[in-house]
Coordinates of C-alpha atoms in Angstrom, one line a residue:
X1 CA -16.0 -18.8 46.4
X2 CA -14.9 -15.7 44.4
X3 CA -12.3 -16.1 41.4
X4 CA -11.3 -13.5 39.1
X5 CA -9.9 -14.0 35.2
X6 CA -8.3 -11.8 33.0
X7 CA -9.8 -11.1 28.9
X8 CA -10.1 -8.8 26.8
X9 CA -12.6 -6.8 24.9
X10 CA -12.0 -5.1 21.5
X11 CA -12.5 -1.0 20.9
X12 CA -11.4 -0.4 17.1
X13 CA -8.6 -2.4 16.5
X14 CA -7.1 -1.8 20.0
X15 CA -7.7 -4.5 23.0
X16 CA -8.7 -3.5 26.2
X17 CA -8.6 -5.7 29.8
X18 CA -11.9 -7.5 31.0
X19 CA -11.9 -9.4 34.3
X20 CA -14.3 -11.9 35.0
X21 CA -15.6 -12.1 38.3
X22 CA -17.3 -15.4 39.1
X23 CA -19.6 -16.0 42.5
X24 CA -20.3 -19.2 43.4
X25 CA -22.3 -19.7 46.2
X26 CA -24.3 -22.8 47.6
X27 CA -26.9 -21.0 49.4
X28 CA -30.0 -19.8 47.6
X29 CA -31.7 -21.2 44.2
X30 CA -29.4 -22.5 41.9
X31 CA -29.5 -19.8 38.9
X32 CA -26.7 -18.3 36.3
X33 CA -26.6 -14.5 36.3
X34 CA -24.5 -12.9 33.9
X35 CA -24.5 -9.0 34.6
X36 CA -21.8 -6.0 32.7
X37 CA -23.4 -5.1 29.5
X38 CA -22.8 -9.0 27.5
X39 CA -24.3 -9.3 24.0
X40 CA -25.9 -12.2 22.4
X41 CA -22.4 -14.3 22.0
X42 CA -20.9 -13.9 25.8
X43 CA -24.4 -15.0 27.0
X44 CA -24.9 -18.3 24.9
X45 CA -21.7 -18.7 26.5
X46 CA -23.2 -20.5 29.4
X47 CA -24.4 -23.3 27.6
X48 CA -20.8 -24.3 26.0
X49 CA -19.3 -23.6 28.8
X50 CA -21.1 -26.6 30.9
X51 CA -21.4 -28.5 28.2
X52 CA -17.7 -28.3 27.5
X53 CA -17.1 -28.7 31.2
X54 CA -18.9 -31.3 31.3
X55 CA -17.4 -33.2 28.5
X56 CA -14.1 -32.5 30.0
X57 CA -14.7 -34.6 32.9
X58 CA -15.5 -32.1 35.5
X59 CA -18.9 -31.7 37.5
X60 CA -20.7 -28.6 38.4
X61 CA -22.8 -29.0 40.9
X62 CA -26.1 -27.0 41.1
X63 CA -25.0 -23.6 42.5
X64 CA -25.7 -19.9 42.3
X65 CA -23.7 -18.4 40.1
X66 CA -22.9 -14.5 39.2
X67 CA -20.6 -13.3 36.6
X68 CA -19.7 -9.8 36.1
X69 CA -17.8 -8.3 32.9
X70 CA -15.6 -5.2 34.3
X71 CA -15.7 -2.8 33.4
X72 CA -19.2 -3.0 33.4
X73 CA -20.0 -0.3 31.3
X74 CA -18.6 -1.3 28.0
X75 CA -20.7 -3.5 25.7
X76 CA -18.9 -6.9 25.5
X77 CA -19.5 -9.5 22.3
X78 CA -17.9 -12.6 20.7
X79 CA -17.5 -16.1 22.1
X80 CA -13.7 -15.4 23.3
X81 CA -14.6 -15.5 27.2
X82 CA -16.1 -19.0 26.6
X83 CA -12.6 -20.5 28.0
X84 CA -11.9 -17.9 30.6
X85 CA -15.4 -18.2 32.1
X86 CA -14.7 -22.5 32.4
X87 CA -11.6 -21.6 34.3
X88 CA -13.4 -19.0 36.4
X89 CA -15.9 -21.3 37.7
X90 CA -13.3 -24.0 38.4
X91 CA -11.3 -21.4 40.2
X92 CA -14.8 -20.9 41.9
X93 CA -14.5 -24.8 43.0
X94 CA -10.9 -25.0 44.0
X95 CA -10.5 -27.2 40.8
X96 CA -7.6 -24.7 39.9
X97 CA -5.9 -22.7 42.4
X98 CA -7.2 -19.4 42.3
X99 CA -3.9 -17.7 42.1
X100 CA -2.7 -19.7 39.0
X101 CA -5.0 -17.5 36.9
X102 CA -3.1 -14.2 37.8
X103 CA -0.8 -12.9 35.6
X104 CA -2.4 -14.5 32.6
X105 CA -4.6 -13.4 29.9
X106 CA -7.0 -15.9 28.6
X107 CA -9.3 -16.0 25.3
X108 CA -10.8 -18.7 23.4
X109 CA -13.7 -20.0 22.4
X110 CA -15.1 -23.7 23.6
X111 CA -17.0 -26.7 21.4
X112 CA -19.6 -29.1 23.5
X113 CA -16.9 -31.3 23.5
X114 CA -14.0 -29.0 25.6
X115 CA -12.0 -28.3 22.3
X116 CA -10.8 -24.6 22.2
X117 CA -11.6 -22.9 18.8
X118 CA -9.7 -20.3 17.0
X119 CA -11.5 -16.4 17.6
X120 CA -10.8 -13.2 16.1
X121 CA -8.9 -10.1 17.7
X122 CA -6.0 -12.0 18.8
X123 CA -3.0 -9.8 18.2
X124 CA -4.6 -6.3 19.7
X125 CA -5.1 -9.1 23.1
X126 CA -1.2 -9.9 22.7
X127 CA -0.6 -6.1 22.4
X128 CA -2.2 -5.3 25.5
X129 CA -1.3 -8.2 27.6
X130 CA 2.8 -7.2 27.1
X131 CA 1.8 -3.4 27.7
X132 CA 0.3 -4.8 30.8
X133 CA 3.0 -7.0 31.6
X134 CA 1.2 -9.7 31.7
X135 CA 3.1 -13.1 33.0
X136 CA 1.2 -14.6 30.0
X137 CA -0.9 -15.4 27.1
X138 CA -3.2 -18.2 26.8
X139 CA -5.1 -18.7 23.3
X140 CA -6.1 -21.4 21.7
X141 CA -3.1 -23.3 19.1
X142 CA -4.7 -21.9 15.6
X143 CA -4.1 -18.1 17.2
X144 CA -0.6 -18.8 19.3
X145 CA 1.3 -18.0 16.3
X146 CA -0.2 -14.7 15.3
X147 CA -0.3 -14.0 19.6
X148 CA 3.8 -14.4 19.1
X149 CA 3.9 -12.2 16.3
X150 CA 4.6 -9.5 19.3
X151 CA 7.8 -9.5 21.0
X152 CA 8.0 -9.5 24.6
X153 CA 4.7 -12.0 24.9
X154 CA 4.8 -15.5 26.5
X155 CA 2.0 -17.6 24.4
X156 CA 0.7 -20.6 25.4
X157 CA -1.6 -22.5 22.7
X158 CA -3.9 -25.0 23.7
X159 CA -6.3 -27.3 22.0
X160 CA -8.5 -28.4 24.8
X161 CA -9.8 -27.1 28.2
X162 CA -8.5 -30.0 29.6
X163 CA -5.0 -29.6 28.5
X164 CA -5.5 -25.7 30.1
X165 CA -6.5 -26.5 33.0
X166 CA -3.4 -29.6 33.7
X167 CA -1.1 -26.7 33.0
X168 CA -2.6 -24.7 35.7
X169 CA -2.7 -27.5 38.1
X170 CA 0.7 -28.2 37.5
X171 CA 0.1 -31.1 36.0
X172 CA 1.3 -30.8 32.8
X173 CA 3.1 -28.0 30.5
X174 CA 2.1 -26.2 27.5
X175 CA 4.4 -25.3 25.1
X176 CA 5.0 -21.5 24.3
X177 CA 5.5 -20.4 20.9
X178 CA 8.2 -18.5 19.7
X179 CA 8.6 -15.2 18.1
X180 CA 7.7 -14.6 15.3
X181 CA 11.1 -14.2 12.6
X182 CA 9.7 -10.9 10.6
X183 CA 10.2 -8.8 13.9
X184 CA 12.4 -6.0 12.9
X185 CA 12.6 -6.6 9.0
X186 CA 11.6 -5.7 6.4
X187 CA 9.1 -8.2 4.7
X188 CA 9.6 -9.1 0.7
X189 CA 6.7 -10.7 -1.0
X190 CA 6.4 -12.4 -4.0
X191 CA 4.2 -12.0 -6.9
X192 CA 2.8 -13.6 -9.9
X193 CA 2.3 -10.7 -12.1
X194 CA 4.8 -8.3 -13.2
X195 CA 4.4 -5.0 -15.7
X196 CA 6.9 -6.4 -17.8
X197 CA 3.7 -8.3 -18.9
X198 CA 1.9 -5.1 -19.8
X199 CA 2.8 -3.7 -23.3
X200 CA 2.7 -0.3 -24.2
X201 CA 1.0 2.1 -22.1
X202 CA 4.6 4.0 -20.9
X203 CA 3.0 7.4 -19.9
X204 CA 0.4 5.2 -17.2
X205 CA 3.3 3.2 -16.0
X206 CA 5.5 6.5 -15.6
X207 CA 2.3 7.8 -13.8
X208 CA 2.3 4.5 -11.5
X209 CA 5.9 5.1 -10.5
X210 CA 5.4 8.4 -9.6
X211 CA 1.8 7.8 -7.8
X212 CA 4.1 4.8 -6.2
X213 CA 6.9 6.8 -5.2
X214 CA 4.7 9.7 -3.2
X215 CA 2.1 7.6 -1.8
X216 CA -0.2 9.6 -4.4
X217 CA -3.7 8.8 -5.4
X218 CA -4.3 7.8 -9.0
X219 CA -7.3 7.5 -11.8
X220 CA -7.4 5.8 -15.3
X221 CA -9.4 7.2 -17.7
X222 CA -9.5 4.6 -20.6
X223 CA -11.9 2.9 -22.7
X224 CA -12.9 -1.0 -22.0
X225 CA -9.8 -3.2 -22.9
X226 CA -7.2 -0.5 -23.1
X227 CA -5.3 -2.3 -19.9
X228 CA -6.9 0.1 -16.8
X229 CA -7.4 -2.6 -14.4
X230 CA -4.5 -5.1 -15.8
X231 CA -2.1 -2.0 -14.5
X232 CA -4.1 -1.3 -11.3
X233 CA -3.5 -5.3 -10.3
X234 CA 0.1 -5.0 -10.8
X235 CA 0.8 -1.4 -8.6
X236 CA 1.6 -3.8 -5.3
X237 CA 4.3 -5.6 -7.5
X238 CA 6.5 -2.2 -7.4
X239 CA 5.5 -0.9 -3.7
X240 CA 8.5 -0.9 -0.9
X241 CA 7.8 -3.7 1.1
X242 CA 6.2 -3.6 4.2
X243 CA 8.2 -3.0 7.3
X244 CA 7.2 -5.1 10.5
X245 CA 5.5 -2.1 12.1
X246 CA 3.6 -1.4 9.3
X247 CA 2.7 -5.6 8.9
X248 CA 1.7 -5.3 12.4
X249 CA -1.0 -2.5 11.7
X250 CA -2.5 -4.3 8.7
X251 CA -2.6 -7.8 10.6
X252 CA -4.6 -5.8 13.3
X253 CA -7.1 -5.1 11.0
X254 CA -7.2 -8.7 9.8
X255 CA -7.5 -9.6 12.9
X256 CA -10.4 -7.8 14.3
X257 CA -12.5 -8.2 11.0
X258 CA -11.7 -12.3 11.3
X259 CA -10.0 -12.3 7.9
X260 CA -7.0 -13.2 8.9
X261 CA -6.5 -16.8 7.6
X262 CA -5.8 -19.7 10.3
X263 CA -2.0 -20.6 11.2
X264 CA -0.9 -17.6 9.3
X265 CA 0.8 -15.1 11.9
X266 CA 1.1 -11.9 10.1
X267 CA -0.1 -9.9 6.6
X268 CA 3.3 -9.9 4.5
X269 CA 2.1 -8.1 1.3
X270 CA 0.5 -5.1 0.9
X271 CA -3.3 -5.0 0.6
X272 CA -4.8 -4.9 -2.5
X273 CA -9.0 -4.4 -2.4
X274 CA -11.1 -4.2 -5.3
X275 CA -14.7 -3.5 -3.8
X276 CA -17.8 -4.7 -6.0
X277 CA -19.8 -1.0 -7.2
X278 CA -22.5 -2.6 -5.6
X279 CA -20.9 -1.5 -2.4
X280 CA -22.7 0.6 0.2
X281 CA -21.0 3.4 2.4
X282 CA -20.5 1.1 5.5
X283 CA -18.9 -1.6 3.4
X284 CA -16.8 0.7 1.7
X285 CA -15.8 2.7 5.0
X286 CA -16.8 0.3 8.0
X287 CA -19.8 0.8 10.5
X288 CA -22.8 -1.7 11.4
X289 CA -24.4 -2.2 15.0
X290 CA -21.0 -3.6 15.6
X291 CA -18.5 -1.7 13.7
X292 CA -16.4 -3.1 11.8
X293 CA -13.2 -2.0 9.4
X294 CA -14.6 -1.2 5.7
X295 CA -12.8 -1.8 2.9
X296 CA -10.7 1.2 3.0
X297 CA -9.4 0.0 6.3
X298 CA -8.6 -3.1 4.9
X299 CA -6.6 -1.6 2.3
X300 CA -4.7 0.2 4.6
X301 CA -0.7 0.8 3.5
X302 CA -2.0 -0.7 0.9
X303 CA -4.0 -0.4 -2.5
X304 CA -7.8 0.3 -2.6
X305 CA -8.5 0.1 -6.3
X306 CA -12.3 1.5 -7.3
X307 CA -12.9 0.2 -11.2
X308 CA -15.6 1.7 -12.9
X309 CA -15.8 4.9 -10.3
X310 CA -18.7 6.4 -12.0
X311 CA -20.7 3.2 -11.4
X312 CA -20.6 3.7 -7.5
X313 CA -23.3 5.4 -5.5
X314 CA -22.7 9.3 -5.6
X315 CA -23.1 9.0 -1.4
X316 CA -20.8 6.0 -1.0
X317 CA -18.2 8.4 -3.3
X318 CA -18.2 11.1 -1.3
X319 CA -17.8 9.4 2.3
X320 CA -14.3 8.3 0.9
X321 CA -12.9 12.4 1.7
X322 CA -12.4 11.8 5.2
X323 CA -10.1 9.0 4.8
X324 CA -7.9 10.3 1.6
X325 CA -7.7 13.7 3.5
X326 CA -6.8 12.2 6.9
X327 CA -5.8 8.8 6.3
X328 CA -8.0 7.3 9.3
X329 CA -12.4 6.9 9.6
X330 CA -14.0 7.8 12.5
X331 CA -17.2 5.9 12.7
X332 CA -19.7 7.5 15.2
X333 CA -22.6 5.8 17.2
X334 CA -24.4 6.6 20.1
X335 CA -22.7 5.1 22.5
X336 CA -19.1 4.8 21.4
X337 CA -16.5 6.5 18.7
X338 CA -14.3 4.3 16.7
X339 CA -11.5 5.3 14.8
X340 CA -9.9 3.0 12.1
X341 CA -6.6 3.5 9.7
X342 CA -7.4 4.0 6.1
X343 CA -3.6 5.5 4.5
X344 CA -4.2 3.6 1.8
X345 CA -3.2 4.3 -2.3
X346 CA -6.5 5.1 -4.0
X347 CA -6.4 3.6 -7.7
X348 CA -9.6 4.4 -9.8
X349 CA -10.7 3.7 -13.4
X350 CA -13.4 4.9 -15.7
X351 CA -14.6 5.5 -19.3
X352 CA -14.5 8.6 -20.7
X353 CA -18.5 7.8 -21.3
X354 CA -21.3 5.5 -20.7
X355 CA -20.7 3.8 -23.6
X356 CA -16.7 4.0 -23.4
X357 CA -15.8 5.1 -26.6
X358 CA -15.5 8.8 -26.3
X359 CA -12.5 10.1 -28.3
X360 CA -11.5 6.6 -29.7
X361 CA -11.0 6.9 -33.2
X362 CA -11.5 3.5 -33.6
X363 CA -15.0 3.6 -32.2
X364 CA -18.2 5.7 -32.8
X365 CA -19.4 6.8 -29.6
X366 CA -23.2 6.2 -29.1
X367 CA -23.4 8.7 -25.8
X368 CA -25.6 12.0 -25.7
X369 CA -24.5 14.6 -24.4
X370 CA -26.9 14.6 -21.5
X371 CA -25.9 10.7 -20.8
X372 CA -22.3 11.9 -21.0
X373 CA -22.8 15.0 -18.8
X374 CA -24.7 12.5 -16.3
X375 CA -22.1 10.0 -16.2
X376 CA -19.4 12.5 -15.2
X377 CA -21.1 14.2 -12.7
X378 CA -21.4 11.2 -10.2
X379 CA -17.9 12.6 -9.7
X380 CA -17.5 15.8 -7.3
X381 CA -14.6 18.4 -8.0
X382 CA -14.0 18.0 -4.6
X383 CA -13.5 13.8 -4.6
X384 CA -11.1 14.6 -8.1
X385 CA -9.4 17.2 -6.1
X386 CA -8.0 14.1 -3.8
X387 CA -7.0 12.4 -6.7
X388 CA -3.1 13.1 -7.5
X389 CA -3.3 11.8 -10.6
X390 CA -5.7 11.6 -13.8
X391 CA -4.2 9.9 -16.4
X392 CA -5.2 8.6 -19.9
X393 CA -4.6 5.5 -20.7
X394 CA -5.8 5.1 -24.4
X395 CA -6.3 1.9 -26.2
X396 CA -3.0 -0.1 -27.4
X397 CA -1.8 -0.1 -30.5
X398 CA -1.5 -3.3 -32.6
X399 CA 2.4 -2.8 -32.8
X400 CA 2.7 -2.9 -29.4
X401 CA 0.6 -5.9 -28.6
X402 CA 3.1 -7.5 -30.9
X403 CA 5.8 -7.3 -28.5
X404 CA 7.0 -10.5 -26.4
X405 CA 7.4 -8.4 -23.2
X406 CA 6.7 -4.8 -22.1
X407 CA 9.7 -2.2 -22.1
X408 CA 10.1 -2.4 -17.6
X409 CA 9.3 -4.5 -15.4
X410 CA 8.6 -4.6 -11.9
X411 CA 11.8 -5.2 -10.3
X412 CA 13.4 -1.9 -12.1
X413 CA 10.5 0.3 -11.6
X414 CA 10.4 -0.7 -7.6
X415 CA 14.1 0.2 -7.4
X416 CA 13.4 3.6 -9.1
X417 CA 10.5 3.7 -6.3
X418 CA 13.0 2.7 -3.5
X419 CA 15.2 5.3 -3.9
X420 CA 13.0 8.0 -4.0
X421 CA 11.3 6.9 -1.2
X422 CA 14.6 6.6 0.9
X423 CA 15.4 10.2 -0.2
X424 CA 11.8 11.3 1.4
X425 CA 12.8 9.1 4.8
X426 CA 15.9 11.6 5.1
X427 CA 14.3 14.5 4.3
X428 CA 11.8 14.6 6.5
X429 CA 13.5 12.2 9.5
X430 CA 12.2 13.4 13.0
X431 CA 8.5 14.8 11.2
X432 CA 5.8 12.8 11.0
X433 CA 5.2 13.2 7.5
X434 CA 5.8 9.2 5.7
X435 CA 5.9 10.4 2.0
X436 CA 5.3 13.3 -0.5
X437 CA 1.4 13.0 -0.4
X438 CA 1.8 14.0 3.4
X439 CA 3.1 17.7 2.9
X440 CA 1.1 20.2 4.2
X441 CA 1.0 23.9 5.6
X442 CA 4.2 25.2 6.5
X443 CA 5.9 21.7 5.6
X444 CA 4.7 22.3 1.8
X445 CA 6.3 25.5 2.2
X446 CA 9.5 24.4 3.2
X447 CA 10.4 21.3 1.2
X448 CA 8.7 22.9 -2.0
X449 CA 10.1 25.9 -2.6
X450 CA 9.9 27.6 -5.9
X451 CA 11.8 30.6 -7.9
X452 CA 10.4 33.5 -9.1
X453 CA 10.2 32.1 -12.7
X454 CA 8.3 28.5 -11.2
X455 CA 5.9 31.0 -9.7
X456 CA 5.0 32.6 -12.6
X457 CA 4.7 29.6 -14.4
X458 CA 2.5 27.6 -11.8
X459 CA 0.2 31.1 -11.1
X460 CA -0.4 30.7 -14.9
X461 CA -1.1 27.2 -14.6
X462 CA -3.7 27.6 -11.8
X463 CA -5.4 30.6 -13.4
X464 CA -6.2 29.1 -17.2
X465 CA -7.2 25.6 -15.9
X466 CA -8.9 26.9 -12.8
X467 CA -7.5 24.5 -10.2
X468 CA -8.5 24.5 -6.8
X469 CA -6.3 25.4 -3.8
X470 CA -6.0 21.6 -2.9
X471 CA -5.3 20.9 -6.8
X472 CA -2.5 23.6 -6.6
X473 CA -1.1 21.5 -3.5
X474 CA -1.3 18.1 -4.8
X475 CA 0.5 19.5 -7.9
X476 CA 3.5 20.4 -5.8
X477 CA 3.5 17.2 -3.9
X478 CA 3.6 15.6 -7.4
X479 CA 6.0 17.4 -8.6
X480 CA 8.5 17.3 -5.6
X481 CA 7.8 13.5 -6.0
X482 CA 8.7 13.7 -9.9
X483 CA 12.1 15.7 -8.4
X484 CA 12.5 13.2 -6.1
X485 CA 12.8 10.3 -8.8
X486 CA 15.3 12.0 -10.9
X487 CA 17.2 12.3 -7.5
X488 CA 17.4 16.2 -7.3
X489 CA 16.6 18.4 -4.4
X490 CA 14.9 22.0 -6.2
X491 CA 11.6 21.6 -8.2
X492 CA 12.1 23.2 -11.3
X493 CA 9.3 24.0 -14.6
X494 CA 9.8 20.7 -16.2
X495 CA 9.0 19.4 -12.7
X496 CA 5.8 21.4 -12.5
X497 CA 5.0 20.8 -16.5
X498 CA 4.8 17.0 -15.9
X499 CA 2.8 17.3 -12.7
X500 CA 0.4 19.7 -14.7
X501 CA -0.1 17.1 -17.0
X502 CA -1.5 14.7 -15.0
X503 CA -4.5 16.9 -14.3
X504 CA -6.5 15.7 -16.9
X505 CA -9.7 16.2 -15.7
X506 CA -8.7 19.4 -14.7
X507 CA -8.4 20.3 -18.3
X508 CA -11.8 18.9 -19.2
X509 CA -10.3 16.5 -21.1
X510 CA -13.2 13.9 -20.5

């Protein structure tokens, strides 16, 4: 008897469909053959699978049996076709009608004892199963509720293969979970920090609203205690909040990578990774035999903050370009391409010197210049060229530590954020260009455009500090973002002034 079930197998953070086709035939030696490229996972999956059956009250009989993963030439891991494979083979024995299965998509992984435990990759299954049209979604209870998180998908949680297989009998029912409630909103978050908590330091808070407002990358240059990674922590407190298309995206990523915590269905707040220096290329930007998102994936519409950026390997530096340039990592191998999303806010800190005292008048620095000029040059002009923003952020004053609260908080400073955001939404509404840190090309061109007196002023600019033609671009961006928060539509020279002053390592001020 031949029975076919519908899985699926992850490429990325997208889902695609597997069927399993299960043989079962009396004649012959009884054997289990497992064929359609199945890594270490699917084929352990045997022995669960008649244990759980087993357990469940149902007897296999000594048979030969043949399963085959289609497509067959797509490698397929994880234990998610643990409870598909149990129904196949009962479809095989007429346990379940064979037709019951169609229309349904069915993942889960099975204990010894027929339980059904949670696996990861979920909501790119629920994805594919409504593009597919699928009649619906089977999956076990801890994963229903991120499943419903799409609209349009029937999900059916179970806890047991018993409890499965009385709903496809007829039986019994399973209850379908709802919707989730975010679809369509936009999703607040709440936070336990606030910059009102942060005292002095205006000029990096000024910086953060503009970095914030434009989707701009930012660096701290500070020495140790002066508040680099206190503001760094408190950047997702004044971000827009995520929209459910945009929740939807990160959750994927969650999803795939098995971070996403049980019973919760979607990501509400934005990202915010803080990778160890220790860190090795593939962590930072995803790979392994089985790829995986890195943590600039996981950070994605989000904020990937890098403290102590000299400290990082000089290779694991420099694979970050791809992804601040294209917002996306495309990790090669031999036999497949994956692409993840990495838009994400890049937020570094560093000391002006090994030692961290450089220019503070308050401490002697102890550096040479040879461990100076070492420490700085783990960092490429082309890596601080992607950086929007350098900023100082000098030590605080005592005057200012005296103060009960700081002089803005969070609320204010995400309102300020808001509206210049909503002014970029209308200006560039039908292009796909989210934010000021997008321009580009002709699109630069367009929405920055400058007077004969800005021109003369910005060619003088680039020709005493020496910037780069990407430096001369991201100043633009910044200052149409700086024009943007005072709510005017021309860049003018106080515009480009300001933007020019965050270019502090441009002006060798390290």
């Amino acid at each position: 008897m031949l029975s076919r079930v519908t899985s699926a197998a992850l490429i990325g953070i997208d889902a695609f469909a597997v069927h399993l086709e299960v043989d079962l035939a009396r004649q012959g030696m009884p054997a289990f053959t497992m064929v359609g490229l199945a890594e270490g996972a699917v084929r352990e999956s045997k022995e669960r699978v008649f244990s759980a059956l087993k357990n469940s009250g149902f007897k296999l009989s000594p048979a030969r049996i043949t399963v085959n993963l289609a497509p067959a030439d797509v490698r397929k891991g994880g234990s998610a076709y643990d409870l598909p494979l149990a129904l196949g083979l009962l479809a095989a024995l007429e346990i379940i009608p064979p037709e019951r299965l169609e229309g349904f998509v069915i993942a889960g992984e099975l204990s010894l004892s027929g339980a059904i435990q949670p696996v990861p990759g979920i909501l790119p299954l629920a994805v594919m199963a409504r593009d597919m049209d699928a009649k619906g979604i089977i999956v076990p209870t801890a994963n229903a509720a991120e499943a419903a998180v799409v609209q349009g998908a029937l999900v059916y949680g179970a806890n047991t293969l018993l409890d499965v297989v009385q709903f496809l009998t007829g039986e019994s029912n399973l209850s379908s979970t709802l919707p989730s409630e975010h679809f369509g909103k936009r999703i607040a978050s709440d936070f336990d920090i606030d910059f009102n908590e942060v005292k002095g330091q205006e000029h990096a808070k000024r910086a953060i609203e503009i970095a914030a407002a434009g989707g701009h990358n930012l660096l701290f240059l500070g020495p140790p205690g002066s508040g680099k990674t206190m503001l760094a922590r408190r950047i997702p407190t004044v971000l827009p909040p995520l929209t459910f298309n945009e929740a939807l995206g990160v959750t994927k990523i969650y999803s795939v990578s098995g971070l996403l915590p049980l019973g919760k269905a979607l990501v509400t707040e934005r990202p915010f990774r803080s990778p160890h220096h220790t860190i090795s290329d593939a962590g930072l930007i995803g790979g392994g035999s089985y790829p995986k998102p890195g943590e600039v994936s996981l950070a994605h519409s989000g904020v990937l903050f890098l403290d102590e950026l000299p400290e990082f390997k000089k290779t694991v530096l420099e694979v970050l370009r791809q992804p601040l340039e294209e917002g996306a990592v495309t990790i090669s191998r031999a036999a497949i391409s994956i692409t993840y999303p990495a838009d994400v806010m890049l937020v570094a800190a560093l000391n002006p010197c090994p030692c961290g005292y450089l220019g503070d008048s308050r401490h002697e620095c102890t550096c040479s210049p040879m461990q100076i000029q070492r420490y700085r040059s783990k960092l490429s002009g082309p890596l601080l060229d992607r950086i929007d923003l350098q900023v100082e952020v000098p030590a605080v004053d005592y005057k200012d530590l005296r103060q009960d609260t700081g002089s803005i908080d969070s609320a204010t400073m995400r309102s300020h954020i808001e509206e210049a955001r909503a002014r970029q939404v209308e200006r560039y509404s039908g292009l796909p260009i989210p934010d000021n840190s997008h321009l580009s090309g002709r699109h630069l061109s367009a929405f920055c455009p400058l007077t004969d007196d800005e021109h003369r002023f910005l060619e003088e600019a680039v020709r005493r500090l020496g910037l780069s033609a990407r430096a001369h671009t991201r100043v633009l961006r910044l200052a149409r973002t700086i024009a943007d928060l005072e709510s005017v539509d021309n860049i003018s020279v106080p515009h480009l002034a300001e933007a020019l002053n965050y270019r502090n390592m441009d002006r060798q001020v390290v």
